[in-house]
Coordinates of C-alpha atoms in Angstrom, one line a residue:
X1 CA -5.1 45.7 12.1
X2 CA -8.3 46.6 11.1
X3 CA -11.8 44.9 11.4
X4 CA -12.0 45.4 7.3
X5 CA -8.6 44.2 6.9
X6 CA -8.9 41.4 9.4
X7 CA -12.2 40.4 7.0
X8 CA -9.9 40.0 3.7
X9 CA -7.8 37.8 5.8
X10 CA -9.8 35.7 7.5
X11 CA -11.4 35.3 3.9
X12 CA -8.2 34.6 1.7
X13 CA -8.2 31.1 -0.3
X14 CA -5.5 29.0 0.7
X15 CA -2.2 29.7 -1.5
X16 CA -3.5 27.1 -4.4
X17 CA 0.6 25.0 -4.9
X18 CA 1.7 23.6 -7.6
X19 CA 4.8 21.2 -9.3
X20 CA 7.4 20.3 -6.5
X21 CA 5.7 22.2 -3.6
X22 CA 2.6 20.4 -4.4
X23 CA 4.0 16.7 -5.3
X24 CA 6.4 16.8 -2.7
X25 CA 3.7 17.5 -0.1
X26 CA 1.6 14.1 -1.9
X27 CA 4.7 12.0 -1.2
X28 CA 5.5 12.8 1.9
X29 CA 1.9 12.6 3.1
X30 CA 1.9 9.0 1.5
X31 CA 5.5 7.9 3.1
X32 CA 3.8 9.0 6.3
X33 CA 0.1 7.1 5.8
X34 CA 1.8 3.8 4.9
X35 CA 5.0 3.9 6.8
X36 CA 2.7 4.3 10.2
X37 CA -0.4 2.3 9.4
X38 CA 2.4 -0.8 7.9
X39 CA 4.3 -0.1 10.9
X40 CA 1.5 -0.5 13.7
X41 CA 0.2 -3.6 11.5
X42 CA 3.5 -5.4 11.9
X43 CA 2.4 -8.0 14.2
X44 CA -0.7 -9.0 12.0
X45 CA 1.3 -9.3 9.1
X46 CA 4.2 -11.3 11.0
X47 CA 0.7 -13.9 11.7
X48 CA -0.2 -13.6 7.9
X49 CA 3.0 -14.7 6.7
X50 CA 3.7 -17.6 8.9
X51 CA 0.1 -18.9 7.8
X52 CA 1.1 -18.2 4.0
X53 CA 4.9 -20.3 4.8
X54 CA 3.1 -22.6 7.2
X55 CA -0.1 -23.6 7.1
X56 CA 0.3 -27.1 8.5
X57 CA 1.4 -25.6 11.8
X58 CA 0.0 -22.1 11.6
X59 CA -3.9 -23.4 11.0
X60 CA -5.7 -21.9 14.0
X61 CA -6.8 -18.5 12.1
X62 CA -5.6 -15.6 13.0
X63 CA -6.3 -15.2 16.4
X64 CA -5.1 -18.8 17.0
X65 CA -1.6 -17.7 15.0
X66 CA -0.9 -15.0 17.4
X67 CA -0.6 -17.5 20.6
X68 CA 1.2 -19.8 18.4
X69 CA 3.3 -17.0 17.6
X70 CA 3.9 -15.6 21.2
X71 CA 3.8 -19.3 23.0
X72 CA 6.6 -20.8 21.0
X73 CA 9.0 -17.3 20.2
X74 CA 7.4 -14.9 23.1
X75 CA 5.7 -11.0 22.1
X76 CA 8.9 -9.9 20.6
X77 CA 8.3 -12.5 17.5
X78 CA 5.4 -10.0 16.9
X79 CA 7.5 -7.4 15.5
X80 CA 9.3 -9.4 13.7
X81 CA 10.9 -7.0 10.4
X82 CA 9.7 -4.1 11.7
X83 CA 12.3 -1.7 10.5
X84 CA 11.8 -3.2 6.7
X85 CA 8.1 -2.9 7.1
X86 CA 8.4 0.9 7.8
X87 CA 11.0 2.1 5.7
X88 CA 10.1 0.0 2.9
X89 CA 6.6 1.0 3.0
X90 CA 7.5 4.8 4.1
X91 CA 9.5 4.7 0.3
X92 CA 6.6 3.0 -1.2
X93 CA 3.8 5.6 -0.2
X94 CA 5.9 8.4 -1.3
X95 CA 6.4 7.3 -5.0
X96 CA 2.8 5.7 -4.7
X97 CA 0.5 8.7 -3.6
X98 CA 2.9 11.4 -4.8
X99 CA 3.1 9.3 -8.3
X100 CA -0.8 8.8 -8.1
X101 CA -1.1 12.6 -7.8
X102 CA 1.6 13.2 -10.4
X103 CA 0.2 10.7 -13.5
X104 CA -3.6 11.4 -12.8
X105 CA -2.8 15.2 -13.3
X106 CA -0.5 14.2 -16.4
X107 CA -3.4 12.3 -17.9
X108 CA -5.6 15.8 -17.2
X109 CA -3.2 17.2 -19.2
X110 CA -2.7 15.5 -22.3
X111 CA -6.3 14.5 -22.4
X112 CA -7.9 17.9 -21.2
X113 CA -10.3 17.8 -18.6
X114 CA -13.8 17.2 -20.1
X115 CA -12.2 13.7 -21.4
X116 CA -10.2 13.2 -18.3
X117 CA -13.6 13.6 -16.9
X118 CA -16.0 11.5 -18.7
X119 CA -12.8 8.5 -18.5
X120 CA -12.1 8.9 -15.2
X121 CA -11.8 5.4 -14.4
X122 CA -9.3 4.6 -17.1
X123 CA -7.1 7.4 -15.6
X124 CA -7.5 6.3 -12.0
X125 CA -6.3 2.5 -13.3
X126 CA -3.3 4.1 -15.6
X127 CA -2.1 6.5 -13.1
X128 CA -2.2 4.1 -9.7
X129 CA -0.5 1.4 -12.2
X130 CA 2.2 3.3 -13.2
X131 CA 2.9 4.7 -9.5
X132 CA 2.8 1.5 -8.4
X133 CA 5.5 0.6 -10.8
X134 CA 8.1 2.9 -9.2
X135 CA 7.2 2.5 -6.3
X136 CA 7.5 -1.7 -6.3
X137 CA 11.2 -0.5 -7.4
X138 CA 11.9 0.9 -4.1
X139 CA 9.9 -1.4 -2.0
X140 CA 11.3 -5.2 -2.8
X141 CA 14.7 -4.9 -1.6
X142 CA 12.7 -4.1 1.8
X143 CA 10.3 -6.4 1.3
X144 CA 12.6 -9.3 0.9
X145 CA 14.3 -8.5 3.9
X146 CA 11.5 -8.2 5.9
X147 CA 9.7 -11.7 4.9
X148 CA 13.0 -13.3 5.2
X149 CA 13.7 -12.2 8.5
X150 CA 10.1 -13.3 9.8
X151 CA 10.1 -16.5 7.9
X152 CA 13.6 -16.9 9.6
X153 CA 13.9 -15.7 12.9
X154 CA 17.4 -16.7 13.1
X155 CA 18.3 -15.1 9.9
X156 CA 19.6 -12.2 11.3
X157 CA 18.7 -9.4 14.3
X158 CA 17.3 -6.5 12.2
X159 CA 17.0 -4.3 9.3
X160 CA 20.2 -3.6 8.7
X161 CA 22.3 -7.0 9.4
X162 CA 19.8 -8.5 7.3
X163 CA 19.9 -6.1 4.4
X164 CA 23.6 -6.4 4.5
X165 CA 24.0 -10.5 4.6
X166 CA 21.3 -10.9 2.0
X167 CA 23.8 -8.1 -0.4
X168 CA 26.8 -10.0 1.0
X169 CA 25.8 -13.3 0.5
X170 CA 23.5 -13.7 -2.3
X171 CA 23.9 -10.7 -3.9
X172 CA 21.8 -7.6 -5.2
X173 CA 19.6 -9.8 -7.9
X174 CA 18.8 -11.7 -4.3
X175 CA 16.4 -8.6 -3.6
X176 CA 15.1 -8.8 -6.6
X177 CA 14.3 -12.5 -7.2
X178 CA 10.4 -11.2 -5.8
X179 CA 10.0 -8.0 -8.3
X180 CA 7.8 -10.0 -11.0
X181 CA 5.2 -11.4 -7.9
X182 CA 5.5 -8.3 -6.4
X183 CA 4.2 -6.0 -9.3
X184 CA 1.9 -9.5 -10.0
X185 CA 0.3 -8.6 -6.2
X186 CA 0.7 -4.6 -6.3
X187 CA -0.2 -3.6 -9.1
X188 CA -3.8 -5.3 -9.3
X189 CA -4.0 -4.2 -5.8
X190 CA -3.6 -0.4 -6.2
X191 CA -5.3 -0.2 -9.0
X192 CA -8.4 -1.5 -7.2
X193 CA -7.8 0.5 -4.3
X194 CA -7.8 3.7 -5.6
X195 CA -10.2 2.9 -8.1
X196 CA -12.8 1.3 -5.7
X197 CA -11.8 4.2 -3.1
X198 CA -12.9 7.3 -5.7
X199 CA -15.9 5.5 -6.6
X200 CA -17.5 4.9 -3.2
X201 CA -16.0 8.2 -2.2
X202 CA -17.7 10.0 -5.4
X203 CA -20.8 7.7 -4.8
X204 CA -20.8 9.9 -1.0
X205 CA -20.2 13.6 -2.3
X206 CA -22.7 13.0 -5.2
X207 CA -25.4 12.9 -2.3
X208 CA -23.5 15.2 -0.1
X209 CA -21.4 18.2 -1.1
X210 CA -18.2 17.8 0.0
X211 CA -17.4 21.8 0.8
X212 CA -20.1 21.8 3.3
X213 CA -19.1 18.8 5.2
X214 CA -17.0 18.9 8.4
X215 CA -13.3 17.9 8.5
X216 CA -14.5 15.0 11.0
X217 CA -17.3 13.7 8.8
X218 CA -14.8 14.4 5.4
X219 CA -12.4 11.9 7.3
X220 CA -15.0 9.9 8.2
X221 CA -15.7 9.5 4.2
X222 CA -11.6 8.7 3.7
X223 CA -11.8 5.8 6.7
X224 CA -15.1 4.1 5.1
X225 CA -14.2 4.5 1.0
X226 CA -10.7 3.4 2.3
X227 CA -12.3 -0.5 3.7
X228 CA -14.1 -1.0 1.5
X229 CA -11.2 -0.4 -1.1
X230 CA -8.8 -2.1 1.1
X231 CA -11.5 -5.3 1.0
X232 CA -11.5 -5.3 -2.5
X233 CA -8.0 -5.3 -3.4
X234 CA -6.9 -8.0 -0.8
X235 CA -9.0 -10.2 -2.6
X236 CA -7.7 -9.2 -6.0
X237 CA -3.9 -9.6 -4.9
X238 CA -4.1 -12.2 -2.3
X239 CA -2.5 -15.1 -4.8
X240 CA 0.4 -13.2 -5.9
X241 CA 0.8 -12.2 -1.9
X242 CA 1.0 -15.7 -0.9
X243 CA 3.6 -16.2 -3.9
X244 CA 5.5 -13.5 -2.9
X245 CA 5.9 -14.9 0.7
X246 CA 7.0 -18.0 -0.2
X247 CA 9.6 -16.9 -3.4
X248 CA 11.5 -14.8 -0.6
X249 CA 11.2 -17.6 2.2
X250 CA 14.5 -19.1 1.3
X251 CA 17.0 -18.7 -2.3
X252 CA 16.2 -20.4 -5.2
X253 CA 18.5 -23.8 -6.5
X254 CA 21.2 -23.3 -8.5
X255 CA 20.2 -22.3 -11.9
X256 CA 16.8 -22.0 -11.1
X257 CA 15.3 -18.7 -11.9
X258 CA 12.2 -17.0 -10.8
X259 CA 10.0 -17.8 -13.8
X260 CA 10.2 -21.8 -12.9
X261 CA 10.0 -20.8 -9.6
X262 CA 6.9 -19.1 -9.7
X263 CA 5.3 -21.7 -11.8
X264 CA 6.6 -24.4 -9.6
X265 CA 5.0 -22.6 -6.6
X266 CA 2.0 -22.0 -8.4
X267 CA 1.4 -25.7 -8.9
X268 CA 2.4 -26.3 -5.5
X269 CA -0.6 -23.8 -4.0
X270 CA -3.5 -24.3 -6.1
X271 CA -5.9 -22.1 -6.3
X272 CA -7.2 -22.8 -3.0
X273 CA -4.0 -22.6 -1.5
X274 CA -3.4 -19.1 -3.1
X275 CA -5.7 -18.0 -1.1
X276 CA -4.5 -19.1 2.5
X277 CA -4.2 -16.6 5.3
X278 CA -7.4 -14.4 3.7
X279 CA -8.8 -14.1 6.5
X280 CA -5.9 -12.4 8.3
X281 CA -5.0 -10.6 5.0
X282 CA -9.1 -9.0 4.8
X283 CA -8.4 -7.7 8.3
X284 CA -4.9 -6.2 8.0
X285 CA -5.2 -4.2 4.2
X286 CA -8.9 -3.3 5.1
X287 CA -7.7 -1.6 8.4
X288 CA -4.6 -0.2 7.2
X289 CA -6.1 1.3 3.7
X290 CA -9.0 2.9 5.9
X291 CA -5.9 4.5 7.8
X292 CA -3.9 5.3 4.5
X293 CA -7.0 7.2 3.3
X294 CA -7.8 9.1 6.2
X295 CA -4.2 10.0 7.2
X296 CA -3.2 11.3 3.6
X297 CA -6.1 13.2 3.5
X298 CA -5.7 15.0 6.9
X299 CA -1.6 15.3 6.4
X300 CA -2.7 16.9 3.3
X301 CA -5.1 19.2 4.4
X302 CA -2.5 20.3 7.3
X303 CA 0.2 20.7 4.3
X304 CA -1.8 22.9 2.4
X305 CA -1.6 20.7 -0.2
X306 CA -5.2 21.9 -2.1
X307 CA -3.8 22.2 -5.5
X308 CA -4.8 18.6 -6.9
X309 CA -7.2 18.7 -9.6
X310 CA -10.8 16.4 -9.2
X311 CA -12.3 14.8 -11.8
X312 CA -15.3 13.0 -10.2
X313 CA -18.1 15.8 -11.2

């Protein structure tokens, strides 16, 4: 090959995707970012919910939780509903950042551009809301399995067993009974964190121009917009996170359904009780959004996946 030839090459745009090439490559860069930064969290969350179910005996913070944890059930207890925690939240990131993708460029295109643009926000909120949406639909059945199994250890041994004797025994609505505080606590919480994520990350590239920047500092960008948006929407869905743990903890009475449950939980918590296990919660979504971000982004980058449309500038 020729020098000249070699220069067209070298200097070719990446192959710009588009519709199921593109969307496909979103969602399975999502699955991947909150399937592995869920999974490695596990133990942390296994802490979080036992302080949410019991604070009475669980009331030594977080670090105090984990030798609770590991002196009364041994290490194992750590990864308690592991298998839920990554399948459930491998579905979720697919429909979530795929769907993101998907309804931010919808938005582009029934709005046009220039008013995409100048309502950015708005389209961030609508478009993470919606994703969110279908992706709670895949997540609860998981969900409930996993915060049954690590609110009772005896429940069953895994994933699967305990999938099948929840559907066996109580039925598919059992999987179900947490959909309305699950949307209550991700909902709120996506929204914020993709919204609080594109503004700090627009906030950076306004002073710096993103083209110029290094992969490594570029990441560096994801990982910091990502804690600070995973900060800010712990504290936004906390409540509905500690009502979602305790809905799922055990089956409702007979003829009770989940409206009066929730409201009777509600009462129960308080506002102040609402917010128990914050501490542990501010650590584990701050850490594992700053993973999401910087994981999706570099997945994407190694996908080819450059076809998204920005609307920050």
């Amino acid at each position: 090959m020729s020098k000249a030839v070699e220069a067209v090459v070298s200097n070719k745009k990446p192959e710009q995707l588009s519709g199921l090439q593109l969307y496909s490559r979103f969602a399975f860069a999502g699955a991947v970012c909150c399937g592995v930064t869920h999974g490695a969290l596990t133990p942390v969350d296994v802490v979080k919910t036992r302080i949410q179910l019991d604070p009475v005996t669980y009331n030594r913070g977080l670090v105090g939780g984990f030798k609770q944890v590991v002196q009364n059930e041994g290490a194992g207890a750590l990864l308690t509903g592991f298998g839920p925690t990554c399948a459930g939240y491998f579905l979720q990131g697919a429909f979530k950042f795929g769907g993101y993708e998907l309804f931010k460029q919808q938005s582009i295109n029934i709005l046009g551009y220039d008013t995409a643009r100048q309502n950015r926000t708005a389209v961030y909120l609508a478009s993470s809301a919606l994703a969110e949406f279908f992706a709670d639909i895949a997540l609860c059945p998981l969900e409930a399995t996993r915060i049954r199994l690590v609110s009772q250890p005896e429940f069953a041994s895994g994933l699967l067993s305990g999938f099948g004797k929840i559907l066996k025994n109580e039925g598919v609505g059992a999987f179900y009974s947490g959909f309305g505080p699950i949307l209550f606590k991700q909902v709120p919480y996506t929204m914020a964190k993709f919204v609080v994520y594109e503004k700090v990350a627009e906030t950076v590239y306004s002073h710096w121009d993103k083209k110029s920047m290094s992969d490594g500092a570029q990441t560096t960008v994801n990982l910091g917009s990502g804690l600070i948006a995973g900060f800010a929407a712990a504290i936004v869905s906390q409540p509905a996170d500690t009502m979602l743990s305790k809905i799922n903890k055990t089956k409702g009475l007979p003829g009770e359904g989940t409206t009066s449950r929730l409201v009777k939980i509600a009462k129960e918590l308080g506002f102040r009780g609402s917010y128990t296990g914050i501490g542990a919660r501010l650590f584990m979504v701050g850490t594992l959004t700053a993973g999401q971000f910087a994981i999706y982004g570099d997945i994407k980058k190694a996908l080819g996946a450059v076809g998204g449309v920005e609307i920050s500038k």
